[in-house]
mmCIF file with all atom_site columns, C-alpha atoms in Angstrom:
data_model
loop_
_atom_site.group_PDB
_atom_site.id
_atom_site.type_symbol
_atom_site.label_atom_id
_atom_site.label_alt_id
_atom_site.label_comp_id
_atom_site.label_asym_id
_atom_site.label_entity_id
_atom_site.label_seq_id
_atom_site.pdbx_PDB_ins_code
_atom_site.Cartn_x
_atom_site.Cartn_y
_atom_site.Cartn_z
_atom_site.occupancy
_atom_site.B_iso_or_equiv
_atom_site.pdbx_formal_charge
_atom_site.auth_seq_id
_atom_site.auth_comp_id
_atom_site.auth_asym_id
_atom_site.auth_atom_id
_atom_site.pdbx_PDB_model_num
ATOM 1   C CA . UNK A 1 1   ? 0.000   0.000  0.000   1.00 0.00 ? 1   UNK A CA 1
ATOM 2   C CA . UNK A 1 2   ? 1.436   3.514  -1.039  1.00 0.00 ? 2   UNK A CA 1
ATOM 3   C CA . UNK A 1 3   ? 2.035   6.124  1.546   1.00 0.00 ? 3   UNK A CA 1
ATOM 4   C CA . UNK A 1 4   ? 2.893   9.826  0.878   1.00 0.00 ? 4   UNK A CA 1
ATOM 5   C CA . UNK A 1 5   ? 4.294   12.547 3.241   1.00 0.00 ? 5   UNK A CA 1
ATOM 6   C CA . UNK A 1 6   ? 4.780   16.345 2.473   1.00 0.00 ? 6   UNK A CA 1
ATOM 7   C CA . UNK A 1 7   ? 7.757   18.400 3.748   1.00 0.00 ? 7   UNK A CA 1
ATOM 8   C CA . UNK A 1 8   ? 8.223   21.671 3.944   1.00 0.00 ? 8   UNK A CA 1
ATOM 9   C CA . UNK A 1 9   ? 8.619   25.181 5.177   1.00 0.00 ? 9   UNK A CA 1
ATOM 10  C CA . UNK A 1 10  ? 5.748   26.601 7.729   1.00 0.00 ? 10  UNK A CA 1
ATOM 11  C CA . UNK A 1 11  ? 6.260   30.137 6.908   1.00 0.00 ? 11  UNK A CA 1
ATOM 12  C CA . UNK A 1 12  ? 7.413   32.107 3.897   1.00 0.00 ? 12  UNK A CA 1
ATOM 13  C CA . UNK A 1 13  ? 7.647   35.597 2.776   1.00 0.00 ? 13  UNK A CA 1
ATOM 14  C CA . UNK A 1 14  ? 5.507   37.437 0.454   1.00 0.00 ? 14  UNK A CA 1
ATOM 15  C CA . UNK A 1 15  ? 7.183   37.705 -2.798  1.00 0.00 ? 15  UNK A CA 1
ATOM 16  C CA . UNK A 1 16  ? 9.320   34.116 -1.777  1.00 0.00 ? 16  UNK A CA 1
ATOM 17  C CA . UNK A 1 17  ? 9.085   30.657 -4.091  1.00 0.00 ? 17  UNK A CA 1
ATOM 18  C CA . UNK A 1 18  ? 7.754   28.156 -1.972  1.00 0.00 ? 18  UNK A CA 1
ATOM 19  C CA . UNK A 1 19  ? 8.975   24.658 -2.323  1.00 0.00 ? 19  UNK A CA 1
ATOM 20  C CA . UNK A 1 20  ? 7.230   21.326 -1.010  1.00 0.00 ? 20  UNK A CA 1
ATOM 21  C CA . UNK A 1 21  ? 8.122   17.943 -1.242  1.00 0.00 ? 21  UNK A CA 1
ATOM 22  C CA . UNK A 1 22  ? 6.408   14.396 -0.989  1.00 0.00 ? 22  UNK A CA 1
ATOM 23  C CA . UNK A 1 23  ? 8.091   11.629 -0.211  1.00 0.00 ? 23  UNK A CA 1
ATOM 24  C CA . UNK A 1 24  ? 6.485   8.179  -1.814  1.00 0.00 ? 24  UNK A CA 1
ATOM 25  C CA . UNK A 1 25  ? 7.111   4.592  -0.093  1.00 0.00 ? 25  UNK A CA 1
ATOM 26  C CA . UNK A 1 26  ? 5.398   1.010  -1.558  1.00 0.00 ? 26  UNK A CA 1
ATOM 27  C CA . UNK A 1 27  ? 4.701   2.782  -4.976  1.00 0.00 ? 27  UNK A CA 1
ATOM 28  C CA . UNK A 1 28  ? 6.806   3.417  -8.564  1.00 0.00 ? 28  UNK A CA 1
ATOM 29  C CA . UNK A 1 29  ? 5.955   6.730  -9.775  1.00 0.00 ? 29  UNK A CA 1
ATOM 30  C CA . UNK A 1 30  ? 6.191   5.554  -13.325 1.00 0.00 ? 30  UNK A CA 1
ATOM 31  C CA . UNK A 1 31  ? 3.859   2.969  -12.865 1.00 0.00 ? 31  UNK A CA 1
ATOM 32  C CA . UNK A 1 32  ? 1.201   3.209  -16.232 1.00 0.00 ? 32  UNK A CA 1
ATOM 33  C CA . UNK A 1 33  ? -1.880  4.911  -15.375 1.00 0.00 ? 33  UNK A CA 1
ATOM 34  C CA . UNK A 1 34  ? -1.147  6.684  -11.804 1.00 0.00 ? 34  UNK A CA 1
ATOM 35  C CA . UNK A 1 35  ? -0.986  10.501 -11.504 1.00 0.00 ? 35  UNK A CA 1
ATOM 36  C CA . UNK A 1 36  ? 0.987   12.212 -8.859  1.00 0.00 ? 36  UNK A CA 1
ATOM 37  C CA . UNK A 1 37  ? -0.911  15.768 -7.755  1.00 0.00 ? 37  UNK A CA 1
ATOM 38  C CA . UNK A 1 38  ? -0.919  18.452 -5.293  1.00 0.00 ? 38  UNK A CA 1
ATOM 39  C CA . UNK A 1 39  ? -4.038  20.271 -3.454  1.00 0.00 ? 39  UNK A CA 1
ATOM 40  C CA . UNK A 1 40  ? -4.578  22.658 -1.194  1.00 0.00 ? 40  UNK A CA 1
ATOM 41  C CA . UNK A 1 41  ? -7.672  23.783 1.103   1.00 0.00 ? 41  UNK A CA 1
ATOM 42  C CA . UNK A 1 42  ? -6.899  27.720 2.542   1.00 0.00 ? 42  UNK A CA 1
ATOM 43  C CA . UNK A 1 43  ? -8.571  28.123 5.736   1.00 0.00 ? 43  UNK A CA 1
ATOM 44  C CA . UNK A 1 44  ? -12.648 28.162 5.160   1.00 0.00 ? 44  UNK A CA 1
ATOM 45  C CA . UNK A 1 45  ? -12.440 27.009 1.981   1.00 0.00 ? 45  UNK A CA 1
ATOM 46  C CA . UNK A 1 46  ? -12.885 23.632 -0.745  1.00 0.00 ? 46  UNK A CA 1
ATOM 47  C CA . UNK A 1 47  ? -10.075 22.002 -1.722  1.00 0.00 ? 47  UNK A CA 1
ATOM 48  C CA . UNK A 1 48  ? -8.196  23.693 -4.986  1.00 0.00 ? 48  UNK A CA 1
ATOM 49  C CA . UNK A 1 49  ? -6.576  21.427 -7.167  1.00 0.00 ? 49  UNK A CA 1
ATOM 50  C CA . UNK A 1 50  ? -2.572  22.536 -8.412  1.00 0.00 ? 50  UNK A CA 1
ATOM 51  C CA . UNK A 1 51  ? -1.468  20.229 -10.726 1.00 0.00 ? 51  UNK A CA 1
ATOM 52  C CA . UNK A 1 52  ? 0.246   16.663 -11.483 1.00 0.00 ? 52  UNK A CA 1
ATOM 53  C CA . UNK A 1 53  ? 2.675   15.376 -12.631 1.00 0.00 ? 53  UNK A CA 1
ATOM 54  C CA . UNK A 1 54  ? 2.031   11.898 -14.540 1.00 0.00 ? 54  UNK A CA 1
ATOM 55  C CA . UNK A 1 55  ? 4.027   8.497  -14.732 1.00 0.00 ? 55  UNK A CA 1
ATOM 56  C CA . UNK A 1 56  ? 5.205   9.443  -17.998 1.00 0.00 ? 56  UNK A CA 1
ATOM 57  C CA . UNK A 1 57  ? 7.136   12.707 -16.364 1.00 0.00 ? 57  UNK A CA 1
ATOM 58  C CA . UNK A 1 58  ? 4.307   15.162 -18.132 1.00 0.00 ? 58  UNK A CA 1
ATOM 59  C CA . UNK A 1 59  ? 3.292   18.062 -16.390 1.00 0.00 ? 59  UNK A CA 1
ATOM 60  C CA . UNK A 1 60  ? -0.588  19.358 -16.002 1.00 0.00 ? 60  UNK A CA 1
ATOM 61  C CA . UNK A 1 61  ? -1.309  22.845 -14.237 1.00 0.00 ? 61  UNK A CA 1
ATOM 62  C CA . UNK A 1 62  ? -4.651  24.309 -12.885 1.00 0.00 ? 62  UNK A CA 1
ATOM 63  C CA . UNK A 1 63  ? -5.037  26.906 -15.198 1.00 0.00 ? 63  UNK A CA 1
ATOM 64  C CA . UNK A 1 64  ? -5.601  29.828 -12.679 1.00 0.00 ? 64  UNK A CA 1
ATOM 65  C CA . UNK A 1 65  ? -1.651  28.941 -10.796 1.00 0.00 ? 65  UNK A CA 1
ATOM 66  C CA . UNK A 1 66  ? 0.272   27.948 -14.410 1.00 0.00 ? 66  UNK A CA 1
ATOM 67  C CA . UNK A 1 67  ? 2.260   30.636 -14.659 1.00 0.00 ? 67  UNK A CA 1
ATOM 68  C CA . UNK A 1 68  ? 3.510   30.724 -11.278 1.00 0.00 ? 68  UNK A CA 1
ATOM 69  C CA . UNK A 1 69  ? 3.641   26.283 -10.597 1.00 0.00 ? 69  UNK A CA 1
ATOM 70  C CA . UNK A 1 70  ? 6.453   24.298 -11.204 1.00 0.00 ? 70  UNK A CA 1
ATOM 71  C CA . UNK A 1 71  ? 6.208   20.297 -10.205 1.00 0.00 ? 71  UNK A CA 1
ATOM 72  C CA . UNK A 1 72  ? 9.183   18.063 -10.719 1.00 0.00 ? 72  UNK A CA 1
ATOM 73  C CA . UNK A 1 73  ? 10.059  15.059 -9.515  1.00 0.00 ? 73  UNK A CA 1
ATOM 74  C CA . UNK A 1 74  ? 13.014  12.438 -8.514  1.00 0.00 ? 74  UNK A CA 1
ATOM 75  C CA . UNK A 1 75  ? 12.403  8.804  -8.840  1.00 0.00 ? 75  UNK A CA 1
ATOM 76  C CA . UNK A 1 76  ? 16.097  7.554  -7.835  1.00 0.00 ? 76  UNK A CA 1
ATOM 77  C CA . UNK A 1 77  ? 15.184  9.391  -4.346  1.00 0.00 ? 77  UNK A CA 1
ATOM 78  C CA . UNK A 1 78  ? 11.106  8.271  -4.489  1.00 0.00 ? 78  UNK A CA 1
ATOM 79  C CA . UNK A 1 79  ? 9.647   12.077 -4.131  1.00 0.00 ? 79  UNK A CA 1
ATOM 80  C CA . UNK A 1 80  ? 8.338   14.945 -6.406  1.00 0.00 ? 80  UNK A CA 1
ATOM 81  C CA . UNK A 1 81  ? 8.372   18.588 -5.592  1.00 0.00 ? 81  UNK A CA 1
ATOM 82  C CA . UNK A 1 82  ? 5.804   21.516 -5.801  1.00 0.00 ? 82  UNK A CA 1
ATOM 83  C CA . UNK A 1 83  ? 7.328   25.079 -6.800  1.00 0.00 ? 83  UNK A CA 1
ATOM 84  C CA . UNK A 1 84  ? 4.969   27.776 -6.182  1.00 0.00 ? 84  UNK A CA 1
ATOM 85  C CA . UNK A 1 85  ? 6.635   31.243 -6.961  1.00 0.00 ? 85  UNK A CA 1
ATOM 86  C CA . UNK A 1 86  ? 5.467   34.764 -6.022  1.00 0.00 ? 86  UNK A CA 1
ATOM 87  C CA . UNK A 1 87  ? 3.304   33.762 -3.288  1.00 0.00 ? 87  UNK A CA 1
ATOM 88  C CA . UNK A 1 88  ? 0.388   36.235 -1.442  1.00 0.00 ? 88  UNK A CA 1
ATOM 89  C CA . UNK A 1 89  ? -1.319  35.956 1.764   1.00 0.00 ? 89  UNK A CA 1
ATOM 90  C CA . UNK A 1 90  ? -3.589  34.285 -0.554  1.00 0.00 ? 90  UNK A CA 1
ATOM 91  C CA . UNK A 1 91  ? -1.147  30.975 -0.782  1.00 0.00 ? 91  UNK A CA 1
ATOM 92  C CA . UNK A 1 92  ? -1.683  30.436 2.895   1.00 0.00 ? 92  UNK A CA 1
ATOM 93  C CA . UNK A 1 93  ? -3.658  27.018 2.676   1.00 0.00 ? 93  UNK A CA 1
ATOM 94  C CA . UNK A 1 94  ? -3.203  23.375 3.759   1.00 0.00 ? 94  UNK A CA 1
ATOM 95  C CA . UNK A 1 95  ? -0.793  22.001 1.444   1.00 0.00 ? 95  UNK A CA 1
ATOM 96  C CA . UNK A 1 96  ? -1.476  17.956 0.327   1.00 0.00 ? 96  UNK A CA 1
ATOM 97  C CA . UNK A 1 97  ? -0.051  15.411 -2.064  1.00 0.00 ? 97  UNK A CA 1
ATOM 98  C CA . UNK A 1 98  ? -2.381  12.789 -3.657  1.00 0.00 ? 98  UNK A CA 1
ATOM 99  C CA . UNK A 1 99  ? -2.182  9.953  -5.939  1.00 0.00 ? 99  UNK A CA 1
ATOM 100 C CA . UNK A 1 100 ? -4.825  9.806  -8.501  1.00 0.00 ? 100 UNK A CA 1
ATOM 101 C CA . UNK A 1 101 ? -5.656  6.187  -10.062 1.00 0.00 ? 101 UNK A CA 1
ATOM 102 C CA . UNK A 1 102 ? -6.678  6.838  -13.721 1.00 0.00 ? 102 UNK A CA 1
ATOM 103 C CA . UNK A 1 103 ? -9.241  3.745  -14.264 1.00 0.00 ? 103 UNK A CA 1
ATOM 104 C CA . UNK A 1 104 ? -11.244 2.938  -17.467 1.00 0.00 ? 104 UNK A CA 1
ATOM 105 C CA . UNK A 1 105 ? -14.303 4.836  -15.809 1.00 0.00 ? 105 UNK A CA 1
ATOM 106 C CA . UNK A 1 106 ? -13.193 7.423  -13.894 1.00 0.00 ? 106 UNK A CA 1
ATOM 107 C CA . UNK A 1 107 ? -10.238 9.096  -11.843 1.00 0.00 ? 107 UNK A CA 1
ATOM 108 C CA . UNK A 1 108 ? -9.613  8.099  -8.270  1.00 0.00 ? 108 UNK A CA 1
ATOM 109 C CA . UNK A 1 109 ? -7.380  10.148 -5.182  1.00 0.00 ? 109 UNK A CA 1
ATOM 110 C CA . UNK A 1 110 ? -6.677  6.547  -3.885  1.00 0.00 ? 110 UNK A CA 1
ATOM 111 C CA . UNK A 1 111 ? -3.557  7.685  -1.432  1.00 0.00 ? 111 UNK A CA 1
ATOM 112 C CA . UNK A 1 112 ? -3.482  10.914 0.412   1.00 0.00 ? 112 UNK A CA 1
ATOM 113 C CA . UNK A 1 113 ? -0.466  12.570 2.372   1.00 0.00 ? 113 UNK A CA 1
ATOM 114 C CA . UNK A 1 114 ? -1.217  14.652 6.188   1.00 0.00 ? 114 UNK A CA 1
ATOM 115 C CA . UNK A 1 115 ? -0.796  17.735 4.767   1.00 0.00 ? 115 UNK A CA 1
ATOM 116 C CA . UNK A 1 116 ? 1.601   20.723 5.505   1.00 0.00 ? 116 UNK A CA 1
ATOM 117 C CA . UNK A 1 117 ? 0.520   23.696 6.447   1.00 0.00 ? 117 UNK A CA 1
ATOM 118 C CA . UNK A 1 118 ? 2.057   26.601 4.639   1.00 0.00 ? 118 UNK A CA 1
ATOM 119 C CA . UNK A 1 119 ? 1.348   30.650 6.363   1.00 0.00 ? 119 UNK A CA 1
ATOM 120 C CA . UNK A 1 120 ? 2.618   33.625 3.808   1.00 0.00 ? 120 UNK A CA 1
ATOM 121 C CA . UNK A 1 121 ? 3.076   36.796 6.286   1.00 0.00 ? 121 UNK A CA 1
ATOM 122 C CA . UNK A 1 122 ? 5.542   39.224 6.242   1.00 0.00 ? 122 UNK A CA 1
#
């Protein structure tokens, strides 16, 4: 069974990249068909998807956060990394990574990390 686990900074600075890791154990992130995402829920909200980044190494963006997301990833080292540049008070949220399970039918979020908080103040 796959288990992820985000890492990170707590606090950054307005203006600051942000940088987030997961770390994956009992999966292959080039294994056909599974999807490799980050969300994040700011305080009083729905969850917002960011983007994924897919067995094959492409990279997918929510539209609204393209031009300031970066996801890579390492699969010698088992993790994949969220860049999120230029960050607002608006960026504070609960920060999670998720695997999504692309079936015949439908996708699935089948494995879900703790989360990481992540404040923007000055």
């Amino acid at each position: 069974q796959v288990q992820l686990q985000e890492s990170g900074p707590g606090l950054v600075k307005p203006s600051q990249t942000v940088s987030l890791t997961c770390t994956v154990s009992g999966g292959s992130m080039t294994t056909t068909n599974f999807f490799w995402s980050w969300i994040r829920q700011p305080p009083g909200k729905g969850l917002e998807w960011i983007g994924y980044i897919a067995f094959d190494g492409r990279t997918y963006y929510n539209p609204s956060l393209k031009s300031r997301t970066s996801i890579s990833r390492d699969t010698s080292e088992n993790h994949f990394t969220l860049h999120l540049s230029s960050v607002t008070p608006e960026d504070t949220a609960v920060y999670y990574c998720a695997r999504i399970y692309a079936s015949l039918w439908w996708d699935e979020y089948d494995s879900w990390g703790q989360g990481t908080q992540v404040t923007v103040s000055s």
